[in-house]
Amino acid sequence: MRYITGAVALGAALVLGTLATTAQAAAPAQPTRTGGLYAPTELVLTVGQGESRATATVQRAVTLSCMPGARGSHPYAKAACTQLRAVAGDFNAITGATSDRLCTKEWNPLVVTADGVWQGKRVSYSHTFANPCAMNNDSDTVFNF
């Protein structure tokens, strides 16, 4: 069932990508944006059930933009941007943080991903947590949505 859903999603993405390319080719050329005051920061964050990025089923996804101000569909955009700025965009520092909170040792893996651009640099990150308690314990605000 998971593979059928993935195949349908992949097919839809290919069709939409083709339509977007066709529409873009027909549209008049837009002037290129000259450099602004801030490097671009646009991220798509996901949380999915599974053991790896390749096999996880995405349950939730949000967008996050931190420059020039915090915005996007992330419910705590300002706090998430503040947390990312504090670690200079190092997602390992966020997911690797430890806490004194105790969690069970059950194996119910969740995968978090971050894709996009952080201060002008391409980002593609994923991390697997053992269970939801471990994820909520470690990730603080960035993956809390």
PDB file of C-alpha atoms in Angstrom:
ATOM      1  CA  MET A   1       0.000   0.000   0.000  1.00  0.00           C
ATOM      2  CA  ARG A   2       2.863   2.354   0.868  1.00  0.00           C
ATOM      3  CA  TYR A   3       4.430   1.791  -2.559  1.00  0.00           C
ATOM      4  CA  ILE A   4       1.156   2.514  -4.367  1.00  0.00           C
ATOM      5  CA  THR A   5       0.753   5.782  -2.472  1.00  0.00           C
ATOM      6  CA  GLY A   6       4.368   6.704  -3.241  1.00  0.00           C
ATOM      7  CA  ALA A   7       3.902   5.877  -6.923  1.00  0.00           C
ATOM      8  CA  VAL A   8       0.751   8.009  -7.113  1.00  0.00           C
ATOM      9  CA  ALA A   9       2.531  10.901  -5.377  1.00  0.00           C
ATOM     10  CA  LEU A  10       5.528  10.581  -7.700  1.00  0.00           C
ATOM     11  CA  GLY A  11       3.275  10.528 -10.760  1.00  0.00           C
ATOM     12  CA  ALA A  12       1.394  13.602  -9.568  1.00  0.00           C
ATOM     13  CA  ALA A  13       4.654  15.426  -8.919  1.00  0.00           C
ATOM     14  CA  LEU A  14       5.917  14.614 -12.416  1.00  0.00           C
ATOM     15  CA  VAL A  15       2.685  15.832 -14.032  1.00  0.00           C
ATOM     16  CA  LEU A  16       2.680  19.056 -11.989  1.00  0.00           C
ATOM     17  CA  GLY A  17       6.365  19.611 -12.753  1.00  0.00           C
ATOM     18  CA  THR A  18       5.698  19.228 -16.478  1.00  0.00           C
ATOM     19  CA  LEU A  19       2.754  21.622 -16.321  1.00  0.00           C
ATOM     20  CA  ALA A  20       4.802  24.169 -14.373  1.00  0.00           C
ATOM     21  CA  THR A  21       7.643  23.951 -16.896  1.00  0.00           C
ATOM     22  CA  THR A  22       5.230  24.372 -19.796  1.00  0.00           C
ATOM     23  CA  ALA A  23       3.525  27.352 -18.148  1.00  0.00           C
ATOM     24  CA  GLN A  24       6.891  28.918 -17.367  1.00  0.00           C
ATOM     25  CA  ALA A  25       8.049  28.569 -20.969  1.00  0.00           C
ATOM     26  CA  ALA A  26       4.905  30.359 -22.180  1.00  0.00           C
ATOM     27  CA  ALA A  27       5.201  33.187 -19.660  1.00  0.00           C
ATOM     28  CA  PRO A  28       7.166  36.338 -20.532  1.00  0.00           C
ATOM     29  CA  ALA A  29      10.661  36.541 -19.097  1.00  0.00           C
ATOM     30  CA  GLN A  30      10.852  38.061 -15.618  1.00  0.00           C
ATOM     31  CA  PRO A  31      13.731  40.329 -14.688  1.00  0.00           C
ATOM     32  CA  THR A  32      16.280  38.569 -12.516  1.00  0.00           C
ATOM     33  CA  ARG A  33      16.221  39.512  -8.889  1.00  0.00           C
ATOM     34  CA  THR A  34      19.286  41.419  -7.868  1.00  0.00           C
ATOM     35  CA  GLY A  35      20.913  40.684  -4.521  1.00  0.00           C
ATOM     36  CA  GLY A  36      18.976  41.837  -1.517  1.00  0.00           C
ATOM     37  CA  LEU A  37      20.053  42.551   1.996  1.00  0.00           C
ATOM     38  CA  TYR A  38      19.607  38.932   3.114  1.00  0.00           C
ATOM     39  CA  ALA A  39      20.714  35.560   1.816  1.00  0.00           C
ATOM     40  CA  PRO A  40      17.687  33.408   0.925  1.00  0.00           C
ATOM     41  CA  THR A  41      16.360  31.050   3.593  1.00  0.00           C
ATOM     42  CA  GLU A  42      13.469  28.841   2.547  1.00  0.00           C
ATOM     43  CA  LEU A  43      12.938  25.379   4.037  1.00  0.00           C
ATOM     44  CA  VAL A  44      10.425  22.561   3.794  1.00  0.00           C
ATOM     45  CA  LEU A  45      10.322  20.497   6.988  1.00  0.00           C
ATOM     46  CA  THR A  46       8.627  17.103   7.257  1.00  0.00           C
ATOM     47  CA  VAL A  47       7.880  14.473   9.882  1.00  0.00           C
ATOM     48  CA  GLY A  48       7.209  10.932   8.696  1.00  0.00           C
ATOM     49  CA  GLN A  49       6.645   7.440  10.046  1.00  0.00           C
ATOM     50  CA  GLY A  50       9.404   5.017   9.073  1.00  0.00           C
ATOM     51  CA  GLU A  51      13.014   4.013   9.494  1.00  0.00           C
ATOM     52  CA  SER A  52      14.638   6.085   6.751  1.00  0.00           C
ATOM     53  CA  ARG A  53      13.958   9.007   4.438  1.00  0.00           C
ATOM     54  CA  ALA A  54      13.445   6.622   1.522  1.00  0.00           C
ATOM     55  CA  THR A  55      10.837   4.453   3.260  1.00  0.00           C
ATOM     56  CA  ALA A  56       9.086   6.974   5.530  1.00  0.00           C
ATOM     57  CA  THR A  57       5.494   8.005   4.985  1.00  0.00           C
ATOM     58  CA  VAL A  58       5.241  11.778   5.443  1.00  0.00           C
ATOM     59  CA  GLN A  59       2.635  12.663   8.048  1.00  0.00           C
ATOM     60  CA  ARG A  60       3.159  16.419   8.344  1.00  0.00           C
ATOM     61  CA  ALA A  61       4.995  19.072   6.336  1.00  0.00           C
ATOM     62  CA  VAL A  62       5.488  22.816   6.794  1.00  0.00           C
ATOM     63  CA  THR A  63       7.379  25.663   5.172  1.00  0.00           C
ATOM     64  CA  LEU A  64       9.750  27.950   7.036  1.00  0.00           C
ATOM     65  CA  SER A  65      11.414  31.139   5.861  1.00  0.00           C
ATOM     66  CA  CYS A  66      13.718  33.041   8.207  1.00  0.00           C
ATOM     67  CA  MET A  67      14.964  35.951   6.106  1.00  0.00           C
ATOM     68  CA  PRO A  68      14.182  38.802   6.335  1.00  0.00           C
ATOM     69  CA  GLY A  69      11.587  37.774   8.932  1.00  0.00           C
ATOM     70  CA  ALA A  70      10.135  34.520  10.232  1.00  0.00           C
ATOM     71  CA  ARG A  71       7.190  33.312   8.167  1.00  0.00           C
ATOM     72  CA  GLY A  72       5.698  30.234   6.532  1.00  0.00           C
ATOM     73  CA  SER A  73       3.202  27.579   7.566  1.00  0.00           C
ATOM     74  CA  HIS A  74       5.284  26.499  10.587  1.00  0.00           C
ATOM     75  CA  PRO A  75       3.135  27.215  13.686  1.00  0.00           C
ATOM     76  CA  TYR A  76       6.151  28.498  15.657  1.00  0.00           C
ATOM     77  CA  ALA A  77       8.105  30.121  12.823  1.00  0.00           C
ATOM     78  CA  LYS A  78       9.750  32.813  14.919  1.00  0.00           C
ATOM     79  CA  ALA A  79      10.948  30.381  17.615  1.00  0.00           C
ATOM     80  CA  ALA A  80      12.123  27.856  15.008  1.00  0.00           C
ATOM     81  CA  CYS A  81      14.134  30.529  13.170  1.00  0.00           C
ATOM     82  CA  THR A  82      15.627  31.709  16.452  1.00  0.00           C
ATOM     83  CA  GLN A  83      16.674  28.151  17.282  1.00  0.00           C
ATOM     84  CA  LEU A  84      18.217  27.637  13.825  1.00  0.00           C
ATOM     85  CA  ARG A  85      20.093  30.942  14.009  1.00  0.00           C
ATOM     86  CA  ALA A  86      21.495  29.991  17.442  1.00  0.00           C
ATOM     87  CA  VAL A  87      23.148  26.901  15.913  1.00  0.00           C
ATOM     88  CA  ALA A  88      23.994  28.559  12.560  1.00  0.00           C
ATOM     89  CA  GLY A  89      21.598  26.260  10.685  1.00  0.00           C
ATOM     90  CA  ASP A  90      23.246  23.053  11.982  1.00  0.00           C
ATOM     91  CA  PHE A  91      20.374  20.562  12.147  1.00  0.00           C
ATOM     92  CA  ASN A  92      22.658  17.991  13.820  1.00  0.00           C
ATOM     93  CA  ALA A  93      22.968  20.341  16.793  1.00  0.00           C
ATOM     94  CA  ILE A  94      19.174  20.468  17.066  1.00  0.00           C
ATOM     95  CA  THR A  95      18.395  16.757  16.664  1.00  0.00           C
ATOM     96  CA  GLY A  96      21.448  15.693  18.683  1.00  0.00           C
ATOM     97  CA  ALA A  97      20.558  17.752  21.751  1.00  0.00           C
ATOM     98  CA  THR A  98      19.961  15.701  24.881  1.00  0.00           C
ATOM     99  CA  SER A  99      17.454  16.164  27.664  1.00  0.00           C
ATOM    100  CA  ASP A 100      16.799  14.800  31.146  1.00  0.00           C
ATOM    101  CA  ARG A 101      13.337  13.639  30.113  1.00  0.00           C
ATOM    102  CA  LEU A 102      12.896   9.859  30.191  1.00  0.00           C
ATOM    103  CA  CYS A 103      11.359   7.966  27.286  1.00  0.00           C
ATOM    104  CA  THR A 104      10.461   4.335  26.751  1.00  0.00           C
ATOM    105  CA  LYS A 105      12.742   2.181  24.614  1.00  0.00           C
ATOM    106  CA  GLU A 106      10.028   1.244  22.097  1.00  0.00           C
ATOM    107  CA  TRP A 107      10.989   1.197  18.399  1.00  0.00           C
ATOM    108  CA  ASN A 108       8.407   3.322  16.601  1.00  0.00           C
ATOM    109  CA  PRO A 109      10.693   5.350  14.309  1.00  0.00           C
ATOM    110  CA  LEU A 110       9.981   8.854  13.056  1.00  0.00           C
ATOM    111  CA  VAL A 111      12.035  10.552  10.351  1.00  0.00           C
ATOM    112  CA  VAL A 112      12.400  14.328  10.201  1.00  0.00           C
ATOM    113  CA  THR A 113      13.696  16.054   7.080  1.00  0.00           C
ATOM    114  CA  ALA A 114      14.718  19.558   6.110  1.00  0.00           C
ATOM    115  CA  ASP A 115      15.174  20.533   2.458  1.00  0.00           C
ATOM    116  CA  GLY A 116      15.734  23.901   0.874  1.00  0.00           C
ATOM    117  CA  VAL A 117      18.140  26.788   1.382  1.00  0.00           C
ATOM    118  CA  TRP A 118      19.619  28.096   4.637  1.00  0.00           C
ATOM    119  CA  GLN A 119      21.314  31.499   4.286  1.00  0.00           C
ATOM    120  CA  GLY A 120      22.128  30.872   0.631  1.00  0.00           C
ATOM    121  CA  LYS A 121      23.401  27.287   1.055  1.00  0.00           C
ATOM    122  CA  ARG A 122      21.540  24.186  -0.138  1.00  0.00           C
ATOM    123  CA  VAL A 123      20.267  21.965   2.708  1.00  0.00           C
ATOM    124  CA  SER A 124      19.158  18.337   2.575  1.00  0.00           C
ATOM    125  CA  TYR A 125      18.960  16.781   6.032  1.00  0.00           C
ATOM    126  CA  SER A 126      17.234  13.809   7.631  1.00  0.00           C
ATOM    127  CA  HIS A 127      17.343  12.202  11.062  1.00  0.00           C
ATOM    128  CA  THR A 128      15.568   9.164  12.501  1.00  0.00           C
ATOM    129  CA  PHE A 129      14.255   9.216  16.064  1.00  0.00           C
ATOM    130  CA  ALA A 130      13.481   5.950  17.886  1.00  0.00           C
ATOM    131  CA  ASN A 131       9.968   7.063  18.820  1.00  0.00           C
ATOM    132  CA  PRO A 132       7.778  10.184  19.146  1.00  0.00           C
ATOM    133  CA  CYS A 133       8.894  10.761  22.749  1.00  0.00           C
ATOM    134  CA  ALA A 134      12.544  10.904  21.676  1.00  0.00           C
ATOM    135  CA  MET A 135      11.676  13.319  18.873  1.00  0.00           C
ATOM    136  CA  ASN A 136       9.703  15.660  21.144  1.00  0.00           C
ATOM    137  CA  ASN A 137      12.429  15.365  23.738  1.00  0.00           C
ATOM    138  CA  ASP A 138      15.289  16.344  21.455  1.00  0.00           C
ATOM    139  CA  SER A 139      14.163  18.512  18.581  1.00  0.00           C
ATOM    140  CA  ASP A 140      12.722  21.456  20.488  1.00  0.00           C
ATOM    141  CA  THR A 141      10.906  23.876  18.188  1.00  0.00           C
ATOM    142  CA  VAL A 142      12.134  23.317  14.629  1.00  0.00           C
ATOM    143  CA  PHE A 143      10.415  19.938  14.141  1.00  0.00           C
ATOM    144  CA  ASN A 144       7.551  20.643  16.549  1.00  0.00           C
ATOM    145  CA  PHE A 145       4.573  21.039  14.241  1.00  0.00           C
TER     146      PHE A 145
END
